XYZ file of C-alpha atoms in Angstrom:
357
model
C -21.263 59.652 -25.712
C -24.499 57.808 -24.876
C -25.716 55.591 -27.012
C -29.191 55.592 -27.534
C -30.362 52.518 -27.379
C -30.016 52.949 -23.663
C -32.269 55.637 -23.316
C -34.673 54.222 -26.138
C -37.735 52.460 -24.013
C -38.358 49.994 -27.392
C -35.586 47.857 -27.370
C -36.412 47.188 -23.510
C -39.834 45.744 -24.687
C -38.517 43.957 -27.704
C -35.953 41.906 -24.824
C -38.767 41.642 -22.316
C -41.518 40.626 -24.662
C -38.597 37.594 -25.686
C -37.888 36.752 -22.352
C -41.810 36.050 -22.102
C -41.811 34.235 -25.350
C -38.968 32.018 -24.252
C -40.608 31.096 -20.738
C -43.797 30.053 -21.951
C -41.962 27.871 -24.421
C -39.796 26.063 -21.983
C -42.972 25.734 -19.173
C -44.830 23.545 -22.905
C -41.667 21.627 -23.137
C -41.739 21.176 -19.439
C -45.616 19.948 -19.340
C -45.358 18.049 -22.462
C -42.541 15.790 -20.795
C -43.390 15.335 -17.697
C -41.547 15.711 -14.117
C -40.045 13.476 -11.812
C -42.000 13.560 -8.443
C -40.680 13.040 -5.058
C -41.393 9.368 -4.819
C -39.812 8.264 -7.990
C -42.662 7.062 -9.666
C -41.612 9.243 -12.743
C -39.070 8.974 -14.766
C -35.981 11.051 -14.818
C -35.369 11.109 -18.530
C -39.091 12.476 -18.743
C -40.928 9.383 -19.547
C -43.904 8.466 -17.650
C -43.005 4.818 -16.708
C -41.735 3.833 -12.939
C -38.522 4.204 -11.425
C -37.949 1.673 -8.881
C -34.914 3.213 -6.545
C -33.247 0.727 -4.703
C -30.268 1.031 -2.509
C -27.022 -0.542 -2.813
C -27.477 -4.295 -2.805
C -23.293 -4.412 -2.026
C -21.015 -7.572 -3.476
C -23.324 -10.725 -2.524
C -26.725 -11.767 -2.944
C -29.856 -12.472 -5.619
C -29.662 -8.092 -6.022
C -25.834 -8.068 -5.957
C -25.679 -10.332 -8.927
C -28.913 -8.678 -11.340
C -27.350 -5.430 -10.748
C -23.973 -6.358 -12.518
C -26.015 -8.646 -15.041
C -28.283 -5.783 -15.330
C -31.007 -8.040 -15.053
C -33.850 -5.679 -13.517
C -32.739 -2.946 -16.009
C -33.793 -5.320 -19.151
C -36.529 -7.432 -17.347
C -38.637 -3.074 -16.140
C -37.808 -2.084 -19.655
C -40.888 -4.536 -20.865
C -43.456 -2.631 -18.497
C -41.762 1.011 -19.533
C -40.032 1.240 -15.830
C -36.671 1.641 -15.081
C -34.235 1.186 -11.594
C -32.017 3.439 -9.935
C -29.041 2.222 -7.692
C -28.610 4.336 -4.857
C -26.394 4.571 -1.711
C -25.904 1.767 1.071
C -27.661 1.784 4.846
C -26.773 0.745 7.938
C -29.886 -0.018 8.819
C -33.931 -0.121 7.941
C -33.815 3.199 10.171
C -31.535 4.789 7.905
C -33.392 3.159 4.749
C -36.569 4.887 6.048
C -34.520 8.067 6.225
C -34.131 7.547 2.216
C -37.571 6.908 1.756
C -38.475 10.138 2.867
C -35.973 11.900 0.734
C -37.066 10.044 -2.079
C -33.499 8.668 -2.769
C -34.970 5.024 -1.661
C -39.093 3.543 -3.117
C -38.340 0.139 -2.346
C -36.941 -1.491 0.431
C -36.090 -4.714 2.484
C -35.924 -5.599 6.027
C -37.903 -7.866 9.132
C -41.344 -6.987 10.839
C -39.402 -5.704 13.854
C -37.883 -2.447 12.538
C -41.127 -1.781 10.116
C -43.256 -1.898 13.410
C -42.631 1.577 14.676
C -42.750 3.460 11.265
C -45.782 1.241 10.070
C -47.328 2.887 13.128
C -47.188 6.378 13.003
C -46.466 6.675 9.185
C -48.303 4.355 6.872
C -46.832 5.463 3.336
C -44.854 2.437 2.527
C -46.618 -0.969 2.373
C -45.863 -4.625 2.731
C -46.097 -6.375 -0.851
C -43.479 -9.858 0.082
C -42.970 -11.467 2.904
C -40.105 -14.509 3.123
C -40.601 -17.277 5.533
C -38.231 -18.241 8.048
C -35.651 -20.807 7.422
C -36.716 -24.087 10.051
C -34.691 -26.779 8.355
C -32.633 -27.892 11.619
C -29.153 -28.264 9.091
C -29.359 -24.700 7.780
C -26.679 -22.688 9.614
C -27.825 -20.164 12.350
C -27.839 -16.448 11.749
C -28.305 -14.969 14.726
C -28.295 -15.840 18.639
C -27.897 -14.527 22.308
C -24.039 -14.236 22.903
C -21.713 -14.557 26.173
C -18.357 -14.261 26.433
C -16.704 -18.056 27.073
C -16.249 -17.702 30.660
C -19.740 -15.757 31.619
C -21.319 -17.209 34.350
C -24.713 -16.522 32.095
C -25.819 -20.614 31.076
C -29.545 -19.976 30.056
C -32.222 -17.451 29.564
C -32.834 -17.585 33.181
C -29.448 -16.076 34.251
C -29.722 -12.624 32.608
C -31.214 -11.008 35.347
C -29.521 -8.028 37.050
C -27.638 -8.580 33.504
C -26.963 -5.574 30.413
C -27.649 -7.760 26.978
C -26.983 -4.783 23.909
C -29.607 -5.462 21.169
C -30.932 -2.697 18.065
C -33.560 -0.878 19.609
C -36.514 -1.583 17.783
C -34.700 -4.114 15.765
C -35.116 -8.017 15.476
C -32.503 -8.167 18.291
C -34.740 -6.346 21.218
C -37.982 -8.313 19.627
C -36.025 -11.595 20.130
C -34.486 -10.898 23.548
C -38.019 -10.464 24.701
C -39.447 -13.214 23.293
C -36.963 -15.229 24.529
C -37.266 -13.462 28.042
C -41.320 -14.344 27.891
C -40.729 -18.186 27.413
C -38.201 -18.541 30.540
C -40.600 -16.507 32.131
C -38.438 -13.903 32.896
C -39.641 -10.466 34.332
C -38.433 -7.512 31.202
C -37.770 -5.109 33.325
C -35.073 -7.776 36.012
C -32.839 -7.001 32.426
C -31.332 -4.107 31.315
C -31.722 -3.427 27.430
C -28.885 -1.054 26.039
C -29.194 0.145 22.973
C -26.782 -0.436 20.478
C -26.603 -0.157 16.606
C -24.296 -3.794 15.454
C -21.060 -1.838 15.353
C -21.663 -0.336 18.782
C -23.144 -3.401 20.011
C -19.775 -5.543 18.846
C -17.758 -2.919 20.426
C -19.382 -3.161 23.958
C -19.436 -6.899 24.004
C -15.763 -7.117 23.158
C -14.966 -4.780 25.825
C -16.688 -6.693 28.454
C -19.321 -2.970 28.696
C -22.268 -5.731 28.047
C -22.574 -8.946 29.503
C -24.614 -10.437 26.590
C -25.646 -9.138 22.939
C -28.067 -10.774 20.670
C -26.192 -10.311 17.830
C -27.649 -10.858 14.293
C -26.922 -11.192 10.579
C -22.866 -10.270 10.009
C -22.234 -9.885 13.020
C -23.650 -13.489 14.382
C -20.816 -15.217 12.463
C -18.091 -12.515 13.212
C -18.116 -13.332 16.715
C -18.967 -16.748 16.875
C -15.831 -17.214 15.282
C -14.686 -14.892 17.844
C -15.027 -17.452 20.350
C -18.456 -16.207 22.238
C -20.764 -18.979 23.433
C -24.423 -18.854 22.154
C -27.100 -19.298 24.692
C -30.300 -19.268 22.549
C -31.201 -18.723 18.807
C -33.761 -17.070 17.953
C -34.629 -20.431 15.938
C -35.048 -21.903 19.400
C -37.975 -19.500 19.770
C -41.513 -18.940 18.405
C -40.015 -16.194 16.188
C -42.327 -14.478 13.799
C -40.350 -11.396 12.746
C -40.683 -12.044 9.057
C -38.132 -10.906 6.076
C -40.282 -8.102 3.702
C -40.032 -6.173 1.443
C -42.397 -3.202 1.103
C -42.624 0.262 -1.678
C -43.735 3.519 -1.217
C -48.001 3.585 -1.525
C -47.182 5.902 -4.651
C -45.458 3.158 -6.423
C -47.830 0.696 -5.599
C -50.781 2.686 -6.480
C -49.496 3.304 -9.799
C -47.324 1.073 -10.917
C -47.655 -2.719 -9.644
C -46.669 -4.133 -12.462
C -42.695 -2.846 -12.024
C -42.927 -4.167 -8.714
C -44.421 -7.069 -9.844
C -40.486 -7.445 -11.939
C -38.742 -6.617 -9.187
C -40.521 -9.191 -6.985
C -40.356 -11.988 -10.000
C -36.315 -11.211 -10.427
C -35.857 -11.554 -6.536
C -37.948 -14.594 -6.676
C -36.136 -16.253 -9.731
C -32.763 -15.601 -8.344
C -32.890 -16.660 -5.097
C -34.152 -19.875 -6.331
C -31.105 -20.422 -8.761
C -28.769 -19.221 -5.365
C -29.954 -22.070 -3.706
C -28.727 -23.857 -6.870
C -25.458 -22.071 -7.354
C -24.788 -19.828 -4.450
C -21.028 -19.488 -5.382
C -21.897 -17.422 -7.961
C -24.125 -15.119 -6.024
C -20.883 -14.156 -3.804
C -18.052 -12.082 -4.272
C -19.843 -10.711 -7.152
C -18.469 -7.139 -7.725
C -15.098 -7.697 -5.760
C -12.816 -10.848 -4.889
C -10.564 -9.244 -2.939
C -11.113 -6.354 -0.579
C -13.323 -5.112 2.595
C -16.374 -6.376 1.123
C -14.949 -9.167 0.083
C -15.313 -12.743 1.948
C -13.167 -15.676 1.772
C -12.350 -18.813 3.907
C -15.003 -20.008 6.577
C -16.637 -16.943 6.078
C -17.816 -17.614 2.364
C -18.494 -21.350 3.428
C -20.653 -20.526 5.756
C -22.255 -17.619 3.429
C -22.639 -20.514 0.571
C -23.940 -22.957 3.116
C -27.071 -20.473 4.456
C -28.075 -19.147 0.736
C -28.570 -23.156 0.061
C -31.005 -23.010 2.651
C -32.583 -19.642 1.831
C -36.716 -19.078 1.403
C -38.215 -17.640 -1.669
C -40.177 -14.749 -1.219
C -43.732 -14.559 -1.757
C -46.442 -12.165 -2.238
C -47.612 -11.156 1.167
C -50.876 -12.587 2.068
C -54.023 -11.427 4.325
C -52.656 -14.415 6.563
C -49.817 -12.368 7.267
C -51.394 -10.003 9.067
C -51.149 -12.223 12.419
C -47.283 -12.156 12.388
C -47.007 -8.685 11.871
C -49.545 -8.405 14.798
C -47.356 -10.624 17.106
C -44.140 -8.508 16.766
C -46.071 -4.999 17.224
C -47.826 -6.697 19.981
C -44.820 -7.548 21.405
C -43.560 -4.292 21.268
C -46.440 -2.369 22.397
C -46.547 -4.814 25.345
C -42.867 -3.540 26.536
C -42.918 0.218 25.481
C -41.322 -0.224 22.385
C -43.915 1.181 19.832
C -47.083 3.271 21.356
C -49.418 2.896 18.322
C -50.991 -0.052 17.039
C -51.242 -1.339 13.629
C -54.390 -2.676 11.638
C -53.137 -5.457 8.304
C -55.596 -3.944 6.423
C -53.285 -0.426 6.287
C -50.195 -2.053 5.314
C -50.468 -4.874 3.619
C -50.851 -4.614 -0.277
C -51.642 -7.979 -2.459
C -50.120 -7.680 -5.896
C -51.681 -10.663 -7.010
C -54.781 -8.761 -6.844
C -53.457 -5.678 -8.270
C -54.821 -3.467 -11.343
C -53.745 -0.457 -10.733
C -54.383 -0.269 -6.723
C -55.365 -3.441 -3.859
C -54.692 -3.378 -0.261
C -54.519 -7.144 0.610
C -56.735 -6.939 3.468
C -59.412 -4.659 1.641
C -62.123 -7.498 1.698
C-alpha cells in the first residue's frame, strides 16, 4: 500500500523550504566567523588575527628550542596571532613549493636561492637579513672540496674539471665568485647540478672532481677526509641569510612578524650565550641527533652566530650583487629592483616597502 505522504507534493515543500532555512543559517555563521584564506593570514579557529606557518625548525637551533618552550605561541597571542608548525624541506626550492600551497607564510634561506623566484614572482618579501660571520676563529661552514689525493691545489686548477654545486643555490653563486677572482673563464668548468645528497653521493664516488659543499654537509665530509681549497669566507661573499613572508602577511599583519622576528632575535642572542641548550633539543639520541665532534663543532659556530636584523634599503646592493652574478652566467634571466622586495618593518603600520622613498 502506498503511503501518501509520497504522493502528497506538501511535505516535499515543508523539507525543501528547511533545507533553505538551514543553508542560509550556516552561510551567517560562516560570514560572521570568518574564513581562513590561502595565505594563512586568517585564523583557522575563525578568528581574524595572523597565522604565521612555519616549517619544521627540526631538533637544534633559536626555532628548535621556542617551539618546544612554546615561546612564539605565548609571545603572537599578545598581538591576537597564532603559529602553525608544518612539515620539513630539503631545500628553499621546496620551501617555495609550500608557499604556494599555503602550507608555508614565512620562510628562511640566503640571497642565492631567493634570486630566481624574487624574479619572476614577487609575492614574498625580504623583512631580515643576518650578516655574515667574519670573525677569523668562528668555524667554517662551507668550502670548495677535493678528494685528498686530487691533483686540484687552487681555484686555478678546475679547468676541464666537474665541481657539483645546488643549482641556483649559494654553492653555484660561490663557485663563480670564486672562479671570477682567479680569473677563471665559467664556461673552462663544468657545473653539475646536484641537490646536497646527490652532490655527497657523486663526490664520494669519484663522479665529480670537486663539490662546494655547504651547511651539513661541509662538516660531514671534512671529517670525511676531503681537502678544502677555498671558503667561501676567503671570498667577497654577499649571499646574505633572510628571512622573508608572504606580501599578504606583511600587508596585514606586521606586527606578528614583528614577534617572530623579536623571538628569533632574542634567542639567537642567548645561543651565543648557551648554545648547549639550543642542541639536541627534541631528541638526544637518534638520526637527528648529534653527538661527539659533531655537536662541538655545532656549539662552537652558534657562539659565533649574527643576530638578525630588520632588512634595510642598504641591502638592496647585496641582493643586487648575487642576481647580478647570476644573470651574468645564465642563471636567472630577469632582473630584480630592492624597491619590489624589500619590506622595512620598522616603518610598518599596516603596509611599507623599505625602498618606497
Amino acid at each position: 500500500m502506498w503511503n501518501r505522504h509520497l504522493l502528497d507534493p506538501r511535505p516535499r515543500r515543508r523539507v525543501r523550504a528547511a533545507v533553505v532555512a538551514l543553508a542560509i543559517s550556516l552561510a551567517g555563521l560562516a560570514t560572521a566567523c570568518g574564513t581562513p584564506s590561502a595565505a594563512g593570514e586568517e585564523s583557522s579557529s575563525g578568528g581574524t588575527g595572523a597565522v604565521l606557518k612555519l616549517q619544521d625548525p627540526g631538533n637544534a637551533g633559536p626555532l628548535a628550542y621556542a617551539k618546544r618552550e612554546g615561546i612564539l605561541e605565548k609571545r603572537l597571542k599578545a598581538v591576537g596571532a597564532s603559529v602553525e608548525w608544518g612539515g620539513s624541506y630539503a631545500s628553499f626550492t621546496a620551501t617555495i613549493d609550500a608557499v604556494h600551497s599555503g602550507s608555508v607564510n614565512v620562510l628562511a634561506g640566503a640571497i642565492s636561492p631567493a634570486v630566481g623566484y624574487l624574479a619572476n614572482s614577487p609575492d614574498i618579501k625580504i623583512f631580515s637579513v643576518t650578516d655574515p660571520i667574519t670573525d677569523p676563529a668562528a668555524p667554517q661552514t662551507d668550502g670548495l672540496v677535493v678528494a685528498p689525493d686530487s691533483p686540484v691545489r687552487s681555484v686555478k686548477d678546475l679547468v676541464g674539471k666537474q665541481v657539483a654545486v645546488n643549482k641556483g643555490g649559494k654553492g653555484e653563486y660561490l663557485l663563480l665568485l670564486a672562479l671570477e677572482k682567479a680569473g677563471v673563464p665559467v664556461d673552462r668548468v663544468k657545473r653539475v647540478y646536484l641537490n646536497p645528497d646527490q652532490g655527497a653521493s657523486a663526490f664520494a664516488t669519484g663522479k665529480v672532481d670537486a663539490w662546494w659543499a655547504i651547511v651539513k654537509a661541509y662538516p660531514e665530509v671534512v671529517a670525511k677526509g676531503a681537502r678544502v681549497v677555498v671558503h667561501g669566507r676567503d671570498l667577497d661573499d654577499r649571499d646574505l641569510t633572510i628571512a622573508a613572508a608572504r606580501d599578504e602577511l606583511l600587508d596585514r599583519h606586521p606586527e606578528a612578524v614583528r614577534v617572530y622576528l623579536d623571538v628569533l632575535r632574542e634567542l639567537t642572542a642567548e645561543a651565543k650565550k648557551e648554545p648547549e641548550k639550543f642542541e639536541n633539543v627534541f631528541l638526544k639520541q637518534g638520526p637527528t641527533a648529534v653527538t661527539g665532534p659533531r655537536l662541538e663543532l655545532d656549539i662552537a659556530t652558534a657562539k659565533y652566530a649574527n643576530i638578525p636584523r630588520t632588512v634595510t634599503k642598504e641591502d638592496g646592493a647585496n641582493i643586487q650583487e648575487v642576481a647580478g652574478l647570476f644573470q651574468k652566467y645564465g642563471v636567472v634571466s630577469g632582473s630584480i629592483d630592492p624597491a619590489d622586495v624589500l619590506f622595512d618593518l620598522n616603518a610598518a603600520g599596516s603596509s611599507s616597502p623599505a625602498a618606497s622613498g
